[in-house]
Every structure is written in structure tokens, then in C-alpha cells.
Amino acid sequence: MSAESTFLDILHAAEREGCRFTHAQVSSWDPTDLETVKCLGILERIDGTIADCPDCEIGHAGEVHVAKDSAGRERRHLACPLHGRVEVTVESSQEWVVKPHALAAAVAKAFGTNRRPTPPVRGVWKLGRCMIGEASREVILLLNAAGADGRDFTAHVGQSGRAIVVVPVREPWVPDGLRFAPAVVPLADAATCTANGIEIDPRFVLDLIRAADENSRLAREQGGDSPRMRKRIQQIVRQESTVQLTDDLLVGAYVRTGSADKAAAALSEELGRKVSRDSIYRALERRGGIDAVTATHDSGSVRRVVASQPRDRAKRKAQSGI
């Protein structure tokens, strides 16, 4: 088996949690390739529970049962549909598993990131930042693309589309609400495994990043047609319109009506949009408070709620010359 096929088998196993290689599968690999991945620490040998039948030509694998013979020696056997009880060796019942942390460290080294990989959630490894072209980008290794939750994906990848998401083989499920999707780099297409470690094709990765950046640029240009962007534009327009309400207009409405609630209602009807009583109170405070405003505007030409009091009627008569 070629080195590319061996590395591809390992990548497929890396994205399936609990996947194991039997002794027979590993024995079919080139010994040099096996030694390479062993030195990198990507594979770990464990005492397995399944072995291939040594006497069966149909490729049967069965569960290994361990028992002791009359002499107290440990013996292993499996049940074969053709040969019945078949004894297997300790070596043939050993299995190999992918070590996620070692794979993450090898990928981080290949991208030249600046920190030790940390797993914020199961299957999602943050590898740090690297320089691609003239920009620094976050590199994230996703090992459970099939079972990744969309919320976890968005939380750890972000929504800017600037991250680099590395996967073994399969592309992740990207949430529908993520408008700016990041560049996704499958190791099966972009990497090779050598005695010096995993090597990344920088030109291939750069092409993926440029394509993702172009898609994000187009999404931003077309964002004005989306419901979310239209809502945001309306909010900005309302905010700018609110700022344009002068204190003179707000205070004048209060002076005319004698009440913040009535002033807000009157302006809302006149302007065709909501004006709050709080905006009236803030304008009054900026003018020195209610007492200062009423003192400044205390004249017979101003209609006030308390105009029925005798002193106000006398003042209005004096000012009108009656």
C-alpha cells in the first residue's frame, strides 16, 4: 500500500470517533509508512478486542475471548463460522487507534501556528494563528464534521469568514445563518505525510482562502437585499432621525401641551414615527429642567394646562390689552 493510501486511511479513521485498525489492516501497510506515523505519534497500539481469523479465507474477523488453560497460561481465541474455535496470538489481536491530540499537533506544526492545540469542545481543536499571505488567520481542526453541532461550529469558528477550518476528509455542515463561510481545507487533498511530519501545500490552501474571501465579499455586497440587512438599515435610519430631533422641537411640544406624555403623543402624530416621553425629559434636562423651561416660556401666548387659574387669566388680559 502506498504512503498516500496509508495516510488517507488514517484521515478517514480520524473523523470517525472510536474507529480502530486491526492487526491485519496495519500489516497490509508499507512498514516504512507505519514506522513514520508511529514516530509522529499519530497512531497508538492498544490491546484490542477484535482479530482477523488466521484460518479463514473469507476475511472473517471476530471478537477475541481470553481464557486460561490448565497450566494457567492466557489463551485467546475467536469463533469462526467455518472452523469453529480458532486460537489467535496476542499480536494479532492488537489494534491501532488515531490519537487526536497528536494529529492536531502535527497539523499545527504544518501551518506554523503559535500555540499548543487546545480542544474547546470534543472534535474541535483550536490550533492558534498563522500567517497566510499578508494576513493572520485562526486555524481550527474539526475532527467530527458529520456530528458537529451548528451552534458549536459558529461559536468556535466565528462569523467573519476569516478562519481556516481544517478537516481530515469530509467538509463540515455549515449553518444556514452563517453568511460568511470560512475556507475549508481537507487534509486528504492538501497534505502529505512524510518522515518530517505533515506537509501542507501552501498554494492549494491559498487558493481555497481566496475563493472563500471572494464569496464573503460578494455576500457583503449583496447584503442590502437580505431581510437582516434591511432591518439593520432601518434601525440606522431611525437612530439618525432621532438624533435630528432638536431640543427646540421637543421642548416646544412640552410647552404647548404641558405634559411629557402629551408632547410625545403629539410629536409622534405630527412626525409619523414614535417619539418617547424619555426624549422629552432629556431635552428638558438639557435646558435646565422643567422649572427653568416653564419660567422662560411663561407668557400669555403659551397655552398651558393651568391657564384656568385666576392669576393666569389676569396676566393674559393685561398682555392682550383687554
PDB file of C-alpha atoms in Angstrom:
ATOM      1  CA  MET A   1       0.000   0.000   0.000  1.00  0.00           C
ATOM      2  CA  SER A   2       1.329   3.468  -0.929  1.00  0.00           C
ATOM      3  CA  ALA A   3       2.119   6.179   1.578  1.00  0.00           C
ATOM      4  CA  GLU A   4      -0.805   8.244   0.217  1.00  0.00           C
ATOM      5  CA  SER A   5      -3.234   5.374   0.792  1.00  0.00           C
ATOM      6  CA  THR A   6      -1.930   4.792   4.312  1.00  0.00           C
ATOM      7  CA  PHE A   7      -2.299   8.455   5.231  1.00  0.00           C
ATOM      8  CA  LEU A   8      -5.779   8.551   3.672  1.00  0.00           C
ATOM      9  CA  ASP A   9      -6.854   5.549   5.762  1.00  0.00           C
ATOM     10  CA  ILE A  10      -5.651   7.342   8.883  1.00  0.00           C
ATOM     11  CA  LEU A  11      -7.524  10.536   7.920  1.00  0.00           C
ATOM     12  CA  HIS A  12     -10.770   8.612   7.392  1.00  0.00           C
ATOM     13  CA  ALA A  13     -10.335   6.990  10.793  1.00  0.00           C
ATOM     14  CA  ALA A  14      -9.581  10.350  12.438  1.00  0.00           C
ATOM     15  CA  GLU A  15     -13.044  11.709  11.651  1.00  0.00           C
ATOM     16  CA  ARG A  16     -14.877   8.665  12.973  1.00  0.00           C
ATOM     17  CA  GLU A  17     -14.731   8.564  16.740  1.00  0.00           C
ATOM     18  CA  GLY A  18     -13.783   5.151  18.097  1.00  0.00           C
ATOM     19  CA  CYS A  19     -12.516   3.844  14.733  1.00  0.00           C
ATOM     20  CA  ARG A  20      -9.790   1.193  15.046  1.00  0.00           C
ATOM     21  CA  PHE A  21      -7.422  -0.624  12.714  1.00  0.00           C
ATOM     22  CA  THR A  22      -6.980  -4.351  13.185  1.00  0.00           C
ATOM     23  CA  HIS A  23      -3.580  -6.017  13.132  1.00  0.00           C
ATOM     24  CA  ALA A  24      -4.333  -7.421   9.666  1.00  0.00           C
ATOM     25  CA  GLN A  25      -5.145  -3.970   8.273  1.00  0.00           C
ATOM     26  CA  VAL A  26      -1.968  -2.417   9.629  1.00  0.00           C
ATOM     27  CA  SER A  27       0.076  -5.366   8.384  1.00  0.00           C
ATOM     28  CA  SER A  28      -1.010  -4.550   4.824  1.00  0.00           C
ATOM     29  CA  TRP A  29       0.670  -1.136   5.048  1.00  0.00           C
ATOM     30  CA  ASP A  30       4.225  -0.495   3.983  1.00  0.00           C
ATOM     31  CA  PRO A  31       6.452  -0.980   7.053  1.00  0.00           C
ATOM     32  CA  THR A  32       8.180   2.337   6.349  1.00  0.00           C
ATOM     33  CA  ASP A  33       4.852   4.193   6.306  1.00  0.00           C
ATOM     34  CA  LEU A  34       3.774   2.532   9.532  1.00  0.00           C
ATOM     35  CA  GLU A  35       7.035   3.485  11.185  1.00  0.00           C
ATOM     36  CA  THR A  36       6.589   7.084  10.004  1.00  0.00           C
ATOM     37  CA  VAL A  37       3.160   7.534  11.576  1.00  0.00           C
ATOM     38  CA  LYS A  38       4.329   5.720  14.708  1.00  0.00           C
ATOM     39  CA  CYS A  39       7.233   8.156  15.087  1.00  0.00           C
ATOM     40  CA  LEU A  40       4.867  11.090  14.647  1.00  0.00           C
ATOM     41  CA  GLY A  41       2.706   9.640  17.420  1.00  0.00           C
ATOM     42  CA  ILE A  42      -0.444   9.788  15.284  1.00  0.00           C
ATOM     43  CA  LEU A  43      -1.206   6.077  15.833  1.00  0.00           C
ATOM     44  CA  GLU A  44      -1.271   4.251  19.155  1.00  0.00           C
ATOM     45  CA  ARG A  45      -1.304   0.487  19.654  1.00  0.00           C
ATOM     46  CA  ILE A  46      -3.812  -0.880  22.169  1.00  0.00           C
ATOM     47  CA  ASP A  47      -4.878  -4.297  23.401  1.00  0.00           C
ATOM     48  CA  GLY A  48      -7.787  -4.937  21.072  1.00  0.00           C
ATOM     49  CA  THR A  49     -10.957  -6.981  21.272  1.00  0.00           C
ATOM     50  CA  ILE A  50     -11.267  -7.973  17.585  1.00  0.00           C
ATOM     51  CA  ALA A  51      -8.936 -10.046  15.418  1.00  0.00           C
ATOM     52  CA  ASP A  52      -8.937 -11.468  11.918  1.00  0.00           C
ATOM     53  CA  CYS A  53      -9.268 -15.227  11.692  1.00  0.00           C
ATOM     54  CA  PRO A  54      -5.890 -16.728  10.668  1.00  0.00           C
ATOM     55  CA  ASP A  55      -7.509 -19.879   9.225  1.00  0.00           C
ATOM     56  CA  CYS A  56     -10.357 -18.236   7.297  1.00  0.00           C
ATOM     57  CA  GLU A  57     -10.107 -17.259   3.626  1.00  0.00           C
ATOM     58  CA  ILE A  58     -13.290 -15.133   3.618  1.00  0.00           C
ATOM     59  CA  GLY A  59     -11.748 -12.315   5.645  1.00  0.00           C
ATOM     60  CA  HIS A  60     -13.702 -13.070   8.789  1.00  0.00           C
ATOM     61  CA  ALA A  61     -12.979 -11.019  11.916  1.00  0.00           C
ATOM     62  CA  GLY A  62     -14.372 -11.942  15.299  1.00  0.00           C
ATOM     63  CA  GLU A  63     -14.433 -10.910  18.916  1.00  0.00           C
ATOM     64  CA  VAL A  64     -11.464 -12.163  20.899  1.00  0.00           C
ATOM     65  CA  HIS A  65     -12.171 -14.201  24.016  1.00  0.00           C
ATOM     66  CA  VAL A  66      -9.471 -14.584  26.653  1.00  0.00           C
ATOM     67  CA  ALA A  67      -9.242 -17.644  28.901  1.00  0.00           C
ATOM     68  CA  LYS A  68      -6.622 -19.596  30.840  1.00  0.00           C
ATOM     69  CA  ASP A  69      -5.664 -23.178  30.113  1.00  0.00           C
ATOM     70  CA  SER A  70      -4.943 -25.912  32.651  1.00  0.00           C
ATOM     71  CA  ALA A  71      -1.395 -24.672  33.038  1.00  0.00           C
ATOM     72  CA  GLY A  72      -2.574 -21.154  33.898  1.00  0.00           C
ATOM     73  CA  ARG A  73      -1.443 -19.664  30.597  1.00  0.00           C
ATOM     74  CA  GLU A  74      -3.585 -16.989  28.940  1.00  0.00           C
ATOM     75  CA  ARG A  75      -5.026 -18.149  25.622  1.00  0.00           C
ATOM     76  CA  ARG A  76      -7.007 -16.146  23.062  1.00  0.00           C
ATOM     77  CA  HIS A  77      -9.487 -17.446  20.555  1.00  0.00           C
ATOM     78  CA  LEU A  78     -12.385 -16.364  18.340  1.00  0.00           C
ATOM     79  CA  ALA A  79     -15.381 -18.133  16.860  1.00  0.00           C
ATOM     80  CA  CYS A  80     -15.061 -18.758  13.119  1.00  0.00           C
ATOM     81  CA  PRO A  81     -18.170 -19.743  11.104  1.00  0.00           C
ATOM     82  CA  LEU A  82     -16.059 -22.218   9.079  1.00  0.00           C
ATOM     83  CA  HIS A  83     -13.531 -23.578  11.534  1.00  0.00           C
ATOM     84  CA  GLY A  84     -15.214 -23.066  14.885  1.00  0.00           C
ATOM     85  CA  ARG A  85     -12.898 -22.158  17.770  1.00  0.00           C
ATOM     86  CA  VAL A  86      -9.666 -20.709  16.391  1.00  0.00           C
ATOM     87  CA  GLU A  87      -6.738 -19.613  18.501  1.00  0.00           C
ATOM     88  CA  VAL A  88      -5.125 -16.229  17.816  1.00  0.00           C
ATOM     89  CA  THR A  89      -1.919 -14.654  19.075  1.00  0.00           C
ATOM     90  CA  VAL A  90      -1.594 -11.613  21.310  1.00  0.00           C
ATOM     91  CA  GLU A  91      -0.039  -9.669  18.446  1.00  0.00           C
ATOM     92  CA  SER A  92      -2.871 -10.465  16.004  1.00  0.00           C
ATOM     93  CA  SER A  93      -5.477  -9.224  18.484  1.00  0.00           C
ATOM     94  CA  GLN A  94      -3.825  -5.852  18.950  1.00  0.00           C
ATOM     95  CA  GLU A  95      -5.450  -2.806  17.373  1.00  0.00           C
ATOM     96  CA  TRP A  96      -4.393   0.711  16.423  1.00  0.00           C
ATOM     97  CA  VAL A  97      -6.235   3.978  17.053  1.00  0.00           C
ATOM     98  CA  VAL A  98      -5.653   7.553  15.920  1.00  0.00           C
ATOM     99  CA  LYS A  99      -4.510   9.969  18.644  1.00  0.00           C
ATOM    100  CA  PRO A 100      -6.432  13.242  18.032  1.00  0.00           C
ATOM    101  CA  HIS A 101      -4.064  15.383  20.099  1.00  0.00           C
ATOM    102  CA  ALA A 102      -1.022  14.140  18.181  1.00  0.00           C
ATOM    103  CA  LEU A 103      -2.771  14.738  14.849  1.00  0.00           C
ATOM    104  CA  ALA A 104      -3.748  18.252  15.948  1.00  0.00           C
ATOM    105  CA  ALA A 105      -0.149  18.977  16.967  1.00  0.00           C
ATOM    106  CA  ALA A 106       1.154  17.738  13.606  1.00  0.00           C
ATOM    107  CA  VAL A 107      -1.346  19.920  11.715  1.00  0.00           C
ATOM    108  CA  ALA A 108      -0.498  22.940  13.881  1.00  0.00           C
ATOM    109  CA  LYS A 109       3.192  22.441  13.103  1.00  0.00           C
ATOM    110  CA  ALA A 110       2.426  22.168   9.391  1.00  0.00           C
ATOM    111  CA  PHE A 111       0.590  25.517   9.436  1.00  0.00           C
ATOM    112  CA  GLY A 112       3.216  27.112  11.665  1.00  0.00           C
ATOM    113  CA  THR A 113       0.746  28.271  14.317  1.00  0.00           C
ATOM    114  CA  ASN A 114       1.808  29.991  17.506  1.00  0.00           C
ATOM    115  CA  ARG A 115       0.408  27.877  20.323  1.00  0.00           C
ATOM    116  CA  ARG A 116      -0.279  24.362  21.588  1.00  0.00           C
ATOM    117  CA  PRO A 117      -3.591  22.912  20.286  1.00  0.00           C
ATOM    118  CA  THR A 118      -6.477  23.165  22.719  1.00  0.00           C
ATOM    119  CA  PRO A 119      -9.833  21.381  22.378  1.00  0.00           C
ATOM    120  CA  PRO A 120     -12.682  23.760  23.393  1.00  0.00           C
ATOM    121  CA  VAL A 121     -15.257  21.069  22.584  1.00  0.00           C
ATOM    122  CA  ARG A 122     -14.997  17.447  21.525  1.00  0.00           C
ATOM    123  CA  GLY A 123     -13.667  17.192  17.998  1.00  0.00           C
ATOM    124  CA  VAL A 124     -12.891  20.911  17.631  1.00  0.00           C
ATOM    125  CA  TRP A 125      -9.230  21.848  18.101  1.00  0.00           C
ATOM    126  CA  LYS A 126      -8.012  25.450  18.135  1.00  0.00           C
ATOM    127  CA  LEU A 127      -4.511  25.453  16.696  1.00  0.00           C
ATOM    128  CA  GLY A 128      -3.663  29.155  17.012  1.00  0.00           C
ATOM    129  CA  ARG A 129      -2.950  31.739  14.317  1.00  0.00           C
ATOM    130  CA  CYS A 130      -0.748  31.578  11.248  1.00  0.00           C
ATOM    131  CA  MET A 131       0.331  33.980   8.520  1.00  0.00           C
ATOM    132  CA  ILE A 132      -1.245  33.229   5.141  1.00  0.00           C
ATOM    133  CA  GLY A 133      -0.225  35.744   2.520  1.00  0.00           C
ATOM    134  CA  GLU A 134      -0.261  39.073   4.338  1.00  0.00           C
ATOM    135  CA  ALA A 135      -2.987  38.211   6.865  1.00  0.00           C
ATOM    136  CA  SER A 136      -3.030  36.406  10.216  1.00  0.00           C
ATOM    137  CA  ARG A 137      -5.807  33.825  10.494  1.00  0.00           C
ATOM    138  CA  GLU A 138      -7.146  31.457  13.147  1.00  0.00           C
ATOM    139  CA  VAL A 139      -6.651  27.762  12.288  1.00  0.00           C
ATOM    140  CA  ILE A 140      -9.205  25.244  13.589  1.00  0.00           C
ATOM    141  CA  LEU A 141      -9.110  21.480  13.184  1.00  0.00           C
ATOM    142  CA  LEU A 142     -12.524  19.819  13.037  1.00  0.00           C
ATOM    143  CA  LEU A 143     -12.467  16.049  13.506  1.00  0.00           C
ATOM    144  CA  ASN A 144     -16.194  15.327  13.857  1.00  0.00           C
ATOM    145  CA  ALA A 145     -17.560  17.067  10.762  1.00  0.00           C
ATOM    146  CA  ALA A 146     -20.508  14.671  10.456  1.00  0.00           C
ATOM    147  CA  GLY A 147     -21.661  15.165  14.042  1.00  0.00           C
ATOM    148  CA  ALA A 148     -20.627  18.755  14.649  1.00  0.00           C
ATOM    149  CA  ASP A 149     -23.349  20.983  16.028  1.00  0.00           C
ATOM    150  CA  GLY A 150     -24.009  24.125  14.007  1.00  0.00           C
ATOM    151  CA  ARG A 151     -24.021  26.300  17.119  1.00  0.00           C
ATOM    152  CA  ASP A 152     -20.641  24.942  18.237  1.00  0.00           C
ATOM    153  CA  PHE A 153     -19.294  25.465  14.745  1.00  0.00           C
ATOM    154  CA  THR A 154     -20.367  29.119  14.706  1.00  0.00           C
ATOM    155  CA  ALA A 155     -19.195  29.723  18.278  1.00  0.00           C
ATOM    156  CA  HIS A 156     -15.651  28.465  17.675  1.00  0.00           C
ATOM    157  CA  VAL A 157     -15.181  29.339  14.006  1.00  0.00           C
ATOM    158  CA  GLY A 158     -16.817  32.766  14.162  1.00  0.00           C
ATOM    159  CA  GLN A 159     -18.989  34.541  11.613  1.00  0.00           C
ATOM    160  CA  SER A 160     -16.450  36.739   9.848  1.00  0.00           C
ATOM    161  CA  GLY A 161     -15.314  34.068   7.367  1.00  0.00           C
ATOM    162  CA  ARG A 162     -11.652  34.774   8.211  1.00  0.00           C
ATOM    163  CA  ALA A 163     -10.803  31.463   9.917  1.00  0.00           C
ATOM    164  CA  ILE A 164      -9.247  28.410   8.274  1.00  0.00           C
ATOM    165  CA  VAL A 165     -11.149  25.201   9.056  1.00  0.00           C
ATOM    166  CA  VAL A 166      -9.073  22.059   8.565  1.00  0.00           C
ATOM    167  CA  VAL A 167     -10.839  18.692   8.208  1.00  0.00           C
ATOM    168  CA  PRO A 168      -9.458  15.209   7.547  1.00  0.00           C
ATOM    169  CA  VAL A 169     -11.672  14.359   4.538  1.00  0.00           C
ATOM    170  CA  ARG A 170     -15.304  15.483   4.694  1.00  0.00           C
ATOM    171  CA  GLU A 171     -16.405  19.097   4.730  1.00  0.00           C
ATOM    172  CA  PRO A 172     -18.390  20.219   7.784  1.00  0.00           C
ATOM    173  CA  TRP A 173     -22.044  21.166   7.878  1.00  0.00           C
ATOM    174  CA  VAL A 174     -22.111  24.959   7.824  1.00  0.00           C
ATOM    175  CA  PRO A 175     -25.171  26.588   9.490  1.00  0.00           C
ATOM    176  CA  ASP A 176     -27.575  28.335   7.112  1.00  0.00           C
ATOM    177  CA  GLY A 177     -27.331  31.575   9.065  1.00  0.00           C
ATOM    178  CA  LEU A 178     -23.563  31.819   8.548  1.00  0.00           C
ATOM    179  CA  ARG A 179     -23.334  34.314   5.682  1.00  0.00           C
ATOM    180  CA  PHE A 180     -19.535  34.451   5.549  1.00  0.00           C
ATOM    181  CA  ALA A 181     -18.319  30.841   5.385  1.00  0.00           C
ATOM    182  CA  PRO A 182     -14.619  30.232   6.142  1.00  0.00           C
ATOM    183  CA  ALA A 183     -12.140  28.422   3.930  1.00  0.00           C
ATOM    184  CA  VAL A 184     -12.301  24.646   4.469  1.00  0.00           C
ATOM    185  CA  VAL A 185      -9.054  22.715   3.882  1.00  0.00           C
ATOM    186  CA  PRO A 186      -9.368  18.906   3.559  1.00  0.00           C
ATOM    187  CA  LEU A 187      -6.089  17.273   4.568  1.00  0.00           C
ATOM    188  CA  ALA A 188      -6.824  14.474   2.109  1.00  0.00           C
ATOM    189  CA  ASP A 189      -6.337  16.986  -0.730  1.00  0.00           C
ATOM    190  CA  ALA A 190      -3.900  19.477   0.763  1.00  0.00           C
ATOM    191  CA  ALA A 191      -1.435  17.431   2.826  1.00  0.00           C
ATOM    192  CA  THR A 192       1.092  14.615   2.646  1.00  0.00           C
ATOM    193  CA  CYS A 193       2.713  12.657   5.460  1.00  0.00           C
ATOM    194  CA  THR A 194       6.498  12.422   5.462  1.00  0.00           C
ATOM    195  CA  ALA A 195       9.184  11.428   7.913  1.00  0.00           C
ATOM    196  CA  ASN A 196       9.429  15.103   8.895  1.00  0.00           C
ATOM    197  CA  GLY A 197       5.731  15.356   9.636  1.00  0.00           C
ATOM    198  CA  ILE A 198       2.616  16.529   7.799  1.00  0.00           C
ATOM    199  CA  GLU A 199       3.342  18.910   4.947  1.00  0.00           C
ATOM    200  CA  ILE A 200       0.733  21.334   3.604  1.00  0.00           C
ATOM    201  CA  ASP A 201       0.558  22.550   0.006  1.00  0.00           C
ATOM    202  CA  PRO A 202       0.545  26.347   0.562  1.00  0.00           C
ATOM    203  CA  ARG A 203      -0.602  27.194  -2.972  1.00  0.00           C
ATOM    204  CA  PHE A 204      -3.615  24.900  -2.681  1.00  0.00           C
ATOM    205  CA  VAL A 205      -4.565  26.378   0.711  1.00  0.00           C
ATOM    206  CA  LEU A 206      -4.152  29.937  -0.556  1.00  0.00           C
ATOM    207  CA  ASP A 207      -6.497  29.229  -3.477  1.00  0.00           C
ATOM    208  CA  LEU A 208      -9.167  27.968  -1.067  1.00  0.00           C
ATOM    209  CA  ILE A 209      -8.784  31.056   1.127  1.00  0.00           C
ATOM    210  CA  ARG A 210      -9.035  33.421  -1.834  1.00  0.00           C
ATOM    211  CA  ALA A 211     -12.204  31.666  -3.024  1.00  0.00           C
ATOM    212  CA  ALA A 212     -13.772  31.948   0.454  1.00  0.00           C
ATOM    213  CA  ASP A 213     -12.793  35.626   0.710  1.00  0.00           C
ATOM    214  CA  GLU A 214     -14.358  36.318  -2.688  1.00  0.00           C
ATOM    215  CA  ASN A 215     -17.605  34.643  -1.626  1.00  0.00           C
ATOM    216  CA  SER A 216     -17.629  36.753   1.550  1.00  0.00           C
ATOM    217  CA  ARG A 217     -17.050  39.913  -0.487  1.00  0.00           C
ATOM    218  CA  LEU A 218     -19.982  39.099  -2.770  1.00  0.00           C
ATOM    219  CA  ALA A 219     -22.163  38.318   0.261  1.00  0.00           C
ATOM    220  CA  ARG A 220     -21.339  41.708   1.757  1.00  0.00           C
ATOM    221  CA  GLU A 221     -22.153  43.500  -1.486  1.00  0.00           C
ATOM    222  CA  GLN A 222     -25.471  41.690  -1.759  1.00  0.00           C
ATOM    223  CA  GLY A 223     -26.223  42.056   1.954  1.00  0.00           C
ATOM    224  CA  GLY A 224     -28.533  45.019   1.345  1.00  0.00           C
ATOM    225  CA  ASP A 225     -31.074  42.672  -0.219  1.00  0.00           C
ATOM    226  CA  SER A 226     -31.264  40.378   2.798  1.00  0.00           C
ATOM    227  CA  PRO A 227     -34.005  40.800   5.454  1.00  0.00           C
ATOM    228  CA  ARG A 228     -31.362  41.046   8.170  1.00  0.00           C
ATOM    229  CA  MET A 229     -29.511  43.837   6.386  1.00  0.00           C
ATOM    230  CA  ARG A 230     -32.727  45.716   5.571  1.00  0.00           C
ATOM    231  CA  LYS A 231     -33.705  45.611   9.247  1.00  0.00           C
ATOM    232  CA  ARG A 232     -30.295  46.944  10.245  1.00  0.00           C
ATOM    233  CA  ILE A 233     -30.567  49.795   7.726  1.00  0.00           C
ATOM    234  CA  GLN A 234     -33.984  50.717   9.116  1.00  0.00           C
ATOM    235  CA  GLN A 235     -32.527  50.804  12.633  1.00  0.00           C
ATOM    236  CA  ILE A 236     -29.741  53.123  11.492  1.00  0.00           C
ATOM    237  CA  VAL A 237     -32.232  55.424   9.757  1.00  0.00           C
ATOM    238  CA  ARG A 238     -34.385  55.577  12.883  1.00  0.00           C
ATOM    239  CA  GLN A 239     -31.353  56.339  15.036  1.00  0.00           C
ATOM    240  CA  GLU A 240     -30.229  59.139  12.719  1.00  0.00           C
ATOM    241  CA  SER A 241     -33.755  60.558  12.584  1.00  0.00           C
ATOM    242  CA  THR A 242     -33.975  60.562  16.368  1.00  0.00           C
ATOM    243  CA  VAL A 243     -30.733  62.491  16.607  1.00  0.00           C
ATOM    244  CA  GLN A 244     -32.153  65.093  14.236  1.00  0.00           C
ATOM    245  CA  LEU A 245     -34.980  65.918  16.644  1.00  0.00           C
ATOM    246  CA  THR A 246     -33.833  69.254  18.085  1.00  0.00           C
ATOM    247  CA  ASP A 247     -34.301  70.246  21.672  1.00  0.00           C
ATOM    248  CA  ASP A 248     -36.352  73.211  20.464  1.00  0.00           C
ATOM    249  CA  LEU A 249     -38.874  70.860  18.899  1.00  0.00           C
ATOM    250  CA  LEU A 250     -39.070  68.618  21.966  1.00  0.00           C
ATOM    251  CA  VAL A 251     -39.222  71.428  24.483  1.00  0.00           C
ATOM    252  CA  GLY A 252     -41.697  73.352  22.341  1.00  0.00           C
ATOM    253  CA  ALA A 253     -44.043  70.380  22.308  1.00  0.00           C
ATOM    254  CA  TYR A 254     -43.841  70.157  26.090  1.00  0.00           C
ATOM    255  CA  VAL A 255     -44.558  73.869  26.464  1.00  0.00           C
ATOM    256  CA  ARG A 256     -47.582  73.597  24.172  1.00  0.00           C
ATOM    257  CA  THR A 257     -49.086  70.600  25.920  1.00  0.00           C
ATOM    258  CA  GLY A 258     -47.774  70.965  29.495  1.00  0.00           C
ATOM    259  CA  SER A 259     -47.079  67.208  29.711  1.00  0.00           C
ATOM    260  CA  ALA A 260     -44.262  64.933  28.552  1.00  0.00           C
ATOM    261  CA  ASP A 261     -46.742  62.193  27.653  1.00  0.00           C
ATOM    262  CA  LYS A 262     -48.918  64.567  25.654  1.00  0.00           C
ATOM    263  CA  ALA A 263     -45.868  66.117  23.999  1.00  0.00           C
ATOM    264  CA  ALA A 264     -44.588  62.697  22.935  1.00  0.00           C
ATOM    265  CA  ALA A 265     -48.021  61.717  21.594  1.00  0.00           C
ATOM    266  CA  ALA A 266     -48.378  64.999  19.685  1.00  0.00           C
ATOM    267  CA  LEU A 267     -44.942  64.750  18.081  1.00  0.00           C
ATOM    268  CA  SER A 268     -45.487  61.088  17.213  1.00  0.00           C
ATOM    269  CA  GLU A 269     -48.656  62.041  15.346  1.00  0.00           C
ATOM    270  CA  GLU A 270     -47.067  65.040  13.627  1.00  0.00           C
ATOM    271  CA  LEU A 271     -43.879  63.287  12.552  1.00  0.00           C
ATOM    272  CA  GLY A 272     -45.410  59.907  11.745  1.00  0.00           C
ATOM    273  CA  ARG A 273     -42.961  57.987  13.938  1.00  0.00           C
ATOM    274  CA  LYS A 274     -42.594  57.116  17.588  1.00  0.00           C
ATOM    275  CA  VAL A 275     -41.283  59.802  19.935  1.00  0.00           C
ATOM    276  CA  SER A 276     -40.815  58.686  23.541  1.00  0.00           C
ATOM    277  CA  ARG A 277     -41.551  60.632  26.695  1.00  0.00           C
ATOM    278  CA  ASP A 278     -37.955  59.962  27.784  1.00  0.00           C
ATOM    279  CA  SER A 279     -36.646  62.019  24.858  1.00  0.00           C
ATOM    280  CA  ILE A 280     -38.851  64.887  26.058  1.00  0.00           C
ATOM    281  CA  TYR A 281     -37.484  64.624  29.601  1.00  0.00           C
ATOM    282  CA  ARG A 282     -33.862  64.505  28.362  1.00  0.00           C
ATOM    283  CA  ALA A 283     -34.400  67.649  26.295  1.00  0.00           C
ATOM    284  CA  LEU A 284     -35.921  69.388  29.323  1.00  0.00           C
ATOM    285  CA  GLU A 285     -32.930  68.395  31.462  1.00  0.00           C
ATOM    286  CA  ARG A 286     -30.543  69.808  28.880  1.00  0.00           C
ATOM    287  CA  ARG A 287     -32.449  73.116  29.127  1.00  0.00           C
ATOM    288  CA  GLY A 288     -32.104  73.260  32.909  1.00  0.00           C
ATOM    289  CA  GLY A 289     -35.173  71.307  33.984  1.00  0.00           C
ATOM    290  CA  ILE A 290     -38.931  71.784  33.913  1.00  0.00           C
ATOM    291  CA  ASP A 291     -38.922  74.845  36.204  1.00  0.00           C
ATOM    292  CA  ALA A 292     -36.369  76.675  34.056  1.00  0.00           C
ATOM    293  CA  VAL A 293     -38.289  75.883  30.862  1.00  0.00           C
ATOM    294  CA  THR A 294     -41.657  76.960  32.227  1.00  0.00           C
ATOM    295  CA  ALA A 295     -40.166  80.164  33.630  1.00  0.00           C
ATOM    296  CA  THR A 296     -38.611  81.039  30.277  1.00  0.00           C
ATOM    297  CA  HIS A 297     -41.799  80.337  28.335  1.00  0.00           C
ATOM    298  CA  ASP A 298     -44.265  81.760  30.892  1.00  0.00           C
ATOM    299  CA  SER A 299     -46.334  84.149  28.709  1.00  0.00           C
ATOM    300  CA  GLY A 300     -49.952  84.632  27.701  1.00  0.00           C
ATOM    301  CA  SER A 301     -49.226  83.408  24.209  1.00  0.00           C
ATOM    302  CA  VAL A 302     -48.455  79.943  25.527  1.00  0.00           C
ATOM    303  CA  ARG A 303     -51.391  77.659  26.196  1.00  0.00           C
ATOM    304  CA  ARG A 304     -50.809  75.782  29.471  1.00  0.00           C
ATOM    305  CA  VAL A 305     -52.852  73.264  31.334  1.00  0.00           C
ATOM    306  CA  VAL A 306     -53.148  75.588  34.377  1.00  0.00           C
ATOM    307  CA  ALA A 307     -54.399  78.586  32.344  1.00  0.00           C
ATOM    308  CA  SER A 308     -57.723  78.480  34.195  1.00  0.00           C
ATOM    309  CA  GLN A 309     -56.158  79.770  37.398  1.00  0.00           C
ATOM    310  CA  PRO A 310     -57.075  83.422  38.253  1.00  0.00           C
ATOM    311  CA  ARG A 311     -53.521  84.741  38.093  1.00  0.00           C
ATOM    312  CA  ASP A 312     -53.055  83.367  34.582  1.00  0.00           C
ATOM    313  CA  ARG A 313     -56.342  84.812  33.339  1.00  0.00           C
ATOM    314  CA  ALA A 314     -55.416  88.237  34.775  1.00  0.00           C
ATOM    315  CA  LYS A 315     -51.988  88.059  33.149  1.00  0.00           C
ATOM    316  CA  ARG A 316     -53.473  87.132  29.765  1.00  0.00           C
ATOM    317  CA  LYS A 317     -55.957  90.059  29.960  1.00  0.00           C
ATOM    318  CA  ALA A 318     -53.183  92.507  30.821  1.00  0.00           C
ATOM    319  CA  GLN A 319     -50.980  91.315  27.978  1.00  0.00           C
ATOM    320  CA  SER A 320     -53.821  91.374  25.449  1.00  0.00           C
ATOM    321  CA  GLY A 321     -54.931  94.894  26.416  1.00  0.00           C
ATOM    322  CA  ILE A 322     -58.462  93.871  27.398  1.00  0.00           C
TER     323      ILE A 322
END
